[in-house]
Short mmCIF file of C-alpha atoms and ligand atoms in Angstrom, two decimals:
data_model
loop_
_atom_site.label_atom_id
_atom_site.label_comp_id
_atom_site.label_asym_id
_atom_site.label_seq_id
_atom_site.Cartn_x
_atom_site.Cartn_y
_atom_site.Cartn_z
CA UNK A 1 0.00 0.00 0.00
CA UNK A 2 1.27 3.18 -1.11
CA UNK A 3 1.35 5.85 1.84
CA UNK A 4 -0.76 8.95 0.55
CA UNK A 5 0.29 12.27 1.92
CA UNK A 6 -3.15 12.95 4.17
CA UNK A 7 -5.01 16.04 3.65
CA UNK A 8 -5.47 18.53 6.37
CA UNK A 9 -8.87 19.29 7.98
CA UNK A 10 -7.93 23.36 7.35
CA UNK A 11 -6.80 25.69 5.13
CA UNK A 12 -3.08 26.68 5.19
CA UNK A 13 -3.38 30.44 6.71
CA UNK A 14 -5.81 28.81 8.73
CA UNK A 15 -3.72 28.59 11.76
CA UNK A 16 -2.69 32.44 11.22
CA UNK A 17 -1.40 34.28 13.16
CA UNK A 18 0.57 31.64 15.35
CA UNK A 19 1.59 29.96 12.26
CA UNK A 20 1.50 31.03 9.25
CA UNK A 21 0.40 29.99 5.81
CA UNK A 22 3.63 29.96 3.87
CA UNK A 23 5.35 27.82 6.28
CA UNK A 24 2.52 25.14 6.64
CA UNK A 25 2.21 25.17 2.65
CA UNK A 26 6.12 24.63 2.72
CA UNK A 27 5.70 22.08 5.43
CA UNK A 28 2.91 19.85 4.06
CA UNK A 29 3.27 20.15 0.32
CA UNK A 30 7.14 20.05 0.80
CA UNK A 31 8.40 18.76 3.59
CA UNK A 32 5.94 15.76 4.50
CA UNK A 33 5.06 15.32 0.92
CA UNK A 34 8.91 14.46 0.45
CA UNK A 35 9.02 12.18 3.31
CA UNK A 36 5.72 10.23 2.38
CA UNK A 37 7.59 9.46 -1.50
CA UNK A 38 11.07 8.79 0.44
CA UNK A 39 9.59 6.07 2.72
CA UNK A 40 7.36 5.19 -0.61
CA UNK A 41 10.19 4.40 -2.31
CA UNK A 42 12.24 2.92 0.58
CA UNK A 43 9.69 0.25 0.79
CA UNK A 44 8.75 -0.45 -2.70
CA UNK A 45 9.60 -4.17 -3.70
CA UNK A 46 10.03 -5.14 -0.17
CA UNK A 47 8.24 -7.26 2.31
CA UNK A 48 7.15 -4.13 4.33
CA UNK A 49 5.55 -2.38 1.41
CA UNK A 50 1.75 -3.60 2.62
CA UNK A 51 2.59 -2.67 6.02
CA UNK A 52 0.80 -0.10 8.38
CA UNK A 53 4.29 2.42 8.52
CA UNK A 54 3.40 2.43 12.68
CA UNK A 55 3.78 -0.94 13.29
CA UNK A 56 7.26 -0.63 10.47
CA UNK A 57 8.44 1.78 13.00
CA UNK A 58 7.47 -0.19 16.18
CA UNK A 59 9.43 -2.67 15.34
CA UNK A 60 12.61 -0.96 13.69
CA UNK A 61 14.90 -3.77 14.71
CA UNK A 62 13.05 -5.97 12.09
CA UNK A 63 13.59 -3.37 9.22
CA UNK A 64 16.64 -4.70 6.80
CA UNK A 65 19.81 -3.32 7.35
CA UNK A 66 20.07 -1.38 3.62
CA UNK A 67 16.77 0.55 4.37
CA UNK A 68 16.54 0.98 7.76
CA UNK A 69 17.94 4.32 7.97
CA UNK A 70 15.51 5.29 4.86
CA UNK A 71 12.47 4.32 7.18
CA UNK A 72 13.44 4.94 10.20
CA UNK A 73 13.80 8.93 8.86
CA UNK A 74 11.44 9.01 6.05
CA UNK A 75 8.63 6.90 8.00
CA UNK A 76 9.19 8.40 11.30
CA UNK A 77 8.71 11.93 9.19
CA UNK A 78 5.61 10.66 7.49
CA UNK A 79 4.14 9.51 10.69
CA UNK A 80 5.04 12.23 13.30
CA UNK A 81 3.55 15.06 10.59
CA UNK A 82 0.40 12.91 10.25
CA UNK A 83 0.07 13.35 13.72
CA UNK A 84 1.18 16.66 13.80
CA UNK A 85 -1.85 18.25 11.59
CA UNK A 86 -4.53 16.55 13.20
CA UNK A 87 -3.73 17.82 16.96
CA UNK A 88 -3.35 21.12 15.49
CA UNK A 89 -6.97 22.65 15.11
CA UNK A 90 -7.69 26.75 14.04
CA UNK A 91 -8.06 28.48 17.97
CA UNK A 92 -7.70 25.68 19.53
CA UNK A 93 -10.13 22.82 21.27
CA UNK A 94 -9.87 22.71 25.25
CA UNK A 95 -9.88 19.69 26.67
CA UNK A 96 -12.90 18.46 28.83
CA UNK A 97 -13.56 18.17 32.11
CA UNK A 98 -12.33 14.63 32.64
CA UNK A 99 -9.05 14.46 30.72
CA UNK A 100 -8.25 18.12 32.35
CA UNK A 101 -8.11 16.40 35.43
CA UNK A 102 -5.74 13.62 33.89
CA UNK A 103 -3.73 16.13 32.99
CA UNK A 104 -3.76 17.80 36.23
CA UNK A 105 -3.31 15.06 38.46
CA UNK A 106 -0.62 13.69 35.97
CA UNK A 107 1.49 16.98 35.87
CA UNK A 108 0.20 19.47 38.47
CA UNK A 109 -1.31 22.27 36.61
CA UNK A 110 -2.23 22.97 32.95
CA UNK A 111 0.33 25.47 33.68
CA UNK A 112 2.81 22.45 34.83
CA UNK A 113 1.88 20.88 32.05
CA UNK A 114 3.01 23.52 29.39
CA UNK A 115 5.96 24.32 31.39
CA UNK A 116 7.44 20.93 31.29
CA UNK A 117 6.71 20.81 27.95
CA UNK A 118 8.35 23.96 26.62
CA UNK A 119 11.53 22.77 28.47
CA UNK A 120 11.70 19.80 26.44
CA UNK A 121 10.40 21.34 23.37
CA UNK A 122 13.45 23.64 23.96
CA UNK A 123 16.39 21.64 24.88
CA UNK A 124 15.68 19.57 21.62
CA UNK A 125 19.06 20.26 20.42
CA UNK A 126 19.06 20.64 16.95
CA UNK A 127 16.08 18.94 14.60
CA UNK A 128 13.55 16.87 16.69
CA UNK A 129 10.57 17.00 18.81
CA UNK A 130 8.89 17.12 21.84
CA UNK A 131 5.79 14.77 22.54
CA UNK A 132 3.06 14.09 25.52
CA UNK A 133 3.28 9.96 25.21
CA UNK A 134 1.92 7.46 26.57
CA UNK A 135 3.45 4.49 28.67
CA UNK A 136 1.46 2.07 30.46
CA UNK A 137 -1.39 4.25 30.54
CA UNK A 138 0.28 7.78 31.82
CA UNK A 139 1.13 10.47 30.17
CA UNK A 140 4.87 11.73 29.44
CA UNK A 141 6.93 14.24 28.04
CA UNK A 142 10.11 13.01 26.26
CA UNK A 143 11.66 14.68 23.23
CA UNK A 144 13.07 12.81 19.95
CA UNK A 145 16.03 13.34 17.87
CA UNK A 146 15.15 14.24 13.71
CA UNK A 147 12.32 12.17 13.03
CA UNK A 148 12.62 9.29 15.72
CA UNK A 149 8.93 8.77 16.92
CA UNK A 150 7.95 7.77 20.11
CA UNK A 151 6.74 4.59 18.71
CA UNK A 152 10.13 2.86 18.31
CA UNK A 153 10.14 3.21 21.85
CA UNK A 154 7.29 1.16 22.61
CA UNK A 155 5.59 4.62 23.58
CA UNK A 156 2.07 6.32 22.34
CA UNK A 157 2.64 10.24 20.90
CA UNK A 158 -0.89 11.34 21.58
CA UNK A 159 0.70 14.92 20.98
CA UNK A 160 3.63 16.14 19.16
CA UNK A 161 5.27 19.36 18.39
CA UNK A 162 7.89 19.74 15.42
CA UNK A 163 10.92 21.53 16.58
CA UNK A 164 12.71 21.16 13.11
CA UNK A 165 13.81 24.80 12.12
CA UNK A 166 11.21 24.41 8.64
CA UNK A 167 8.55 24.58 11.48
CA UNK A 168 8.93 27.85 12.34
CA UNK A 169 11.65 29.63 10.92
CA UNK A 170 10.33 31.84 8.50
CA UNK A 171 8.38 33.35 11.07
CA UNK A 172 10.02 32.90 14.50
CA UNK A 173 13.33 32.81 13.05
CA UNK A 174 15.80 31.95 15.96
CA UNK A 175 12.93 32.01 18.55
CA UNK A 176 12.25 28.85 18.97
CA UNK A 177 10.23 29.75 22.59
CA UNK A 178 7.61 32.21 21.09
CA UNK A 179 6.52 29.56 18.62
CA UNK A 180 6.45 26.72 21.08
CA UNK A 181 4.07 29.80 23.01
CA UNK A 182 2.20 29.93 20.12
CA UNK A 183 1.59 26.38 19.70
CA UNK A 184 -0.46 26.05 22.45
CA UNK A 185 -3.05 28.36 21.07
CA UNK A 186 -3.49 25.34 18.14
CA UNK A 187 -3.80 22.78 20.30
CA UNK A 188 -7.01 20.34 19.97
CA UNK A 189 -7.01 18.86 23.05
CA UNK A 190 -10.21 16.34 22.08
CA UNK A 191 -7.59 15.24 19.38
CA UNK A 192 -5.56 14.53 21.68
CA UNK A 193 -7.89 13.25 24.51
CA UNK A 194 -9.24 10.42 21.85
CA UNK A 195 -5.90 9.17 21.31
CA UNK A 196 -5.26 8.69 24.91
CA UNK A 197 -8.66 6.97 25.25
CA UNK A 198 -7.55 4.75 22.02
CA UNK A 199 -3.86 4.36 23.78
CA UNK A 200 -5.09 2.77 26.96
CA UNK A 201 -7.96 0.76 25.33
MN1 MN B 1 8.43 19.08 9.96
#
């Protein structure tokens, strides 16, 4: 099966002014467009072509030597950016009652919550990411190198938030901290609360 590049559930400027529409044309007709045909091709002729790229990249160790790289960068990119457009929703969705508690009781505060995050969102050195994942049914914030995803670690991203410098650079330029602030204006938390619920079914 031939990985599409999935469409996104808004317009480009959509998510104006926190980011804006040339950089999330760039990023998803571009960026994730090139690493859906890299892991396309990667794949092609092989045994993993029919597979689901998730459970590819839950099981990296399995992936041939002479392609693993290929997949491990150009699948993990193809799977963190799917994620990446559907927790991202135009002014945001709050979360509800319920899973604000979770979150509470997991990290504090909202407040906690965001704090923690920006610190790992952050210290990404270089290209990665920082993700909310979950691990035997709580929440936690790790970050990732390039496009390693959480789920070569045997972990859940239920949120994720590109640090690469495409993400934000023609913007933010070197300020990596006032678009990780912005972020959290985008952030559909019912997006995010479903694939907890899915995680810990
Ligand atoms: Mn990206």
């Amino acid at each position: 099966m031939t990985q599409e590049l999935p469409k996104l559930d808004y317009e480009y400027n959509a998510l104006e002014p926190y980011i804006d529409a040339q950089t999330m044309e760039i990023h998803h007709s571009k960026h994730h467009q090139g690493y859906t045909d890299k892991f396309n091709a990667a794949v092609e002729g092989t045994e993993l072509a029919n597979k689901d790229p998730i459970e590819i990249l839950k099981k990296l160790e399995d992936v041939p030597t002479e392609i693993k790289d290929a997949v491990r960068n150009n699948g993990g990119g193809f799977v963190n950016h799917s994620l990446f457009w559907k927790i991202l929703t135009p002014g945001g969705k709050e979360p509800s009652d319920p899973f604000f508690g979770i979150i509470n009781n997991t990290f504090g505060s909202m407040d906690e919550f965001k704090d923690k995050f920006t610190d790992a969102a952050t210290k990404q050195f270089g290209s990665g990411w920082a993700w909310l994942v979950v691990k035997d049914g709580e929440m936690e914030i790790i970050s990732t190198p390039n496009q390693d995803t959480p789920y070569s670690q045997g972990l859940t991203p239920i949120l994720g938030l590109d640090v690469w410098e495409h993400a934000y650079y023609l913007k933010y330029q070197n300020k990596r901290p006032d678009y990780i602030k912005a972020f959290f204006n985008l952030i559909n938390w019912e997006e995010v609360e479903k694939r907890f619920k899915d995680s810990t079914n």
